[in-house]
Coordinates of C-alpha atoms in Angstrom, one line a residue:
X81 CA 0.1 7.0 -0.8
X82 CA -1.9 9.4 -3.9
X83 CA -3.8 5.9 -5.2
X84 CA -4.0 4.5 -1.5
X85 CA -4.9 7.1 0.5
X86 CA -2.2 5.7 3.1
X87 CA -0.6 7.7 5.5
X88 CA 2.5 6.3 6.0
X89 CA 4.1 8.2 9.5
X90 CA 0.5 7.4 11.1
X91 CA -0.1 3.9 9.6
X92 CA -3.2 4.6 8.9
X93 CA -5.5 4.7 6.2
X94 CA -7.3 8.9 5.4
X95 CA -11.3 8.3 5.3
X96 CA -13.1 7.2 2.6
X97 CA -9.7 5.1 1.4
X98 CA -8.5 4.8 -1.9
X99 CA -8.6 3.2 -5.0
X100 CA -9.2 -0.4 -3.0
X101 CA -10.9 1.0 -0.4
X102 CA -9.0 1.3 3.7
X103 CA -5.3 -0.4 4.5
X104 CA -5.2 -2.8 7.0
X105 CA -1.3 -2.8 7.3
X106 CA 0.9 -3.1 4.3
X107 CA 4.3 -4.8 3.0
X108 CA 6.3 -4.0 0.5
X109 CA 10.8 -3.7 -1.2
X110 CA 12.2 -2.0 -2.9
X111 CA 14.5 -3.2 -5.8
X112 CA 17.2 -2.1 -8.2
X113 CA 17.4 -3.9 -12.2
X114 CA 19.7 -4.8 -13.4
X115 CA 19.5 -1.7 -15.4
X116 CA 19.7 0.2 -12.5
X117 CA 15.9 1.1 -12.4
X118 CA 13.7 1.4 -9.0
X119 CA 10.5 -0.3 -8.6
X120 CA 8.2 -1.5 -5.6
X121 CA 7.0 -4.8 -4.2
X122 CA 3.2 -4.9 -2.1
X123 CA 1.3 -6.3 0.1
X124 CA -1.7 -4.9 0.7
X125 CA -4.0 -5.7 3.3
X126 CA -7.7 -4.4 3.0
X127 CA -10.6 -3.6 6.1
X128 CA -13.1 -4.9 5.9
X129 CA -12.4 -7.5 3.5
X130 CA -14.5 -10.7 2.6
X131 CA -12.2 -12.7 1.9
X132 CA -8.1 -13.1 3.8

């Protein structure tokens, strides 16, 4: 939540947004690598963006 400034409990951006601006929605999945390290793949939809 520090970089994107998004409240996952309320499903909304905090005022001012994060480093990319306000987030409209997100989709993500956590995976485990062969060595056991967790990592995240995430898509972010930016609010008020000019391009889809």
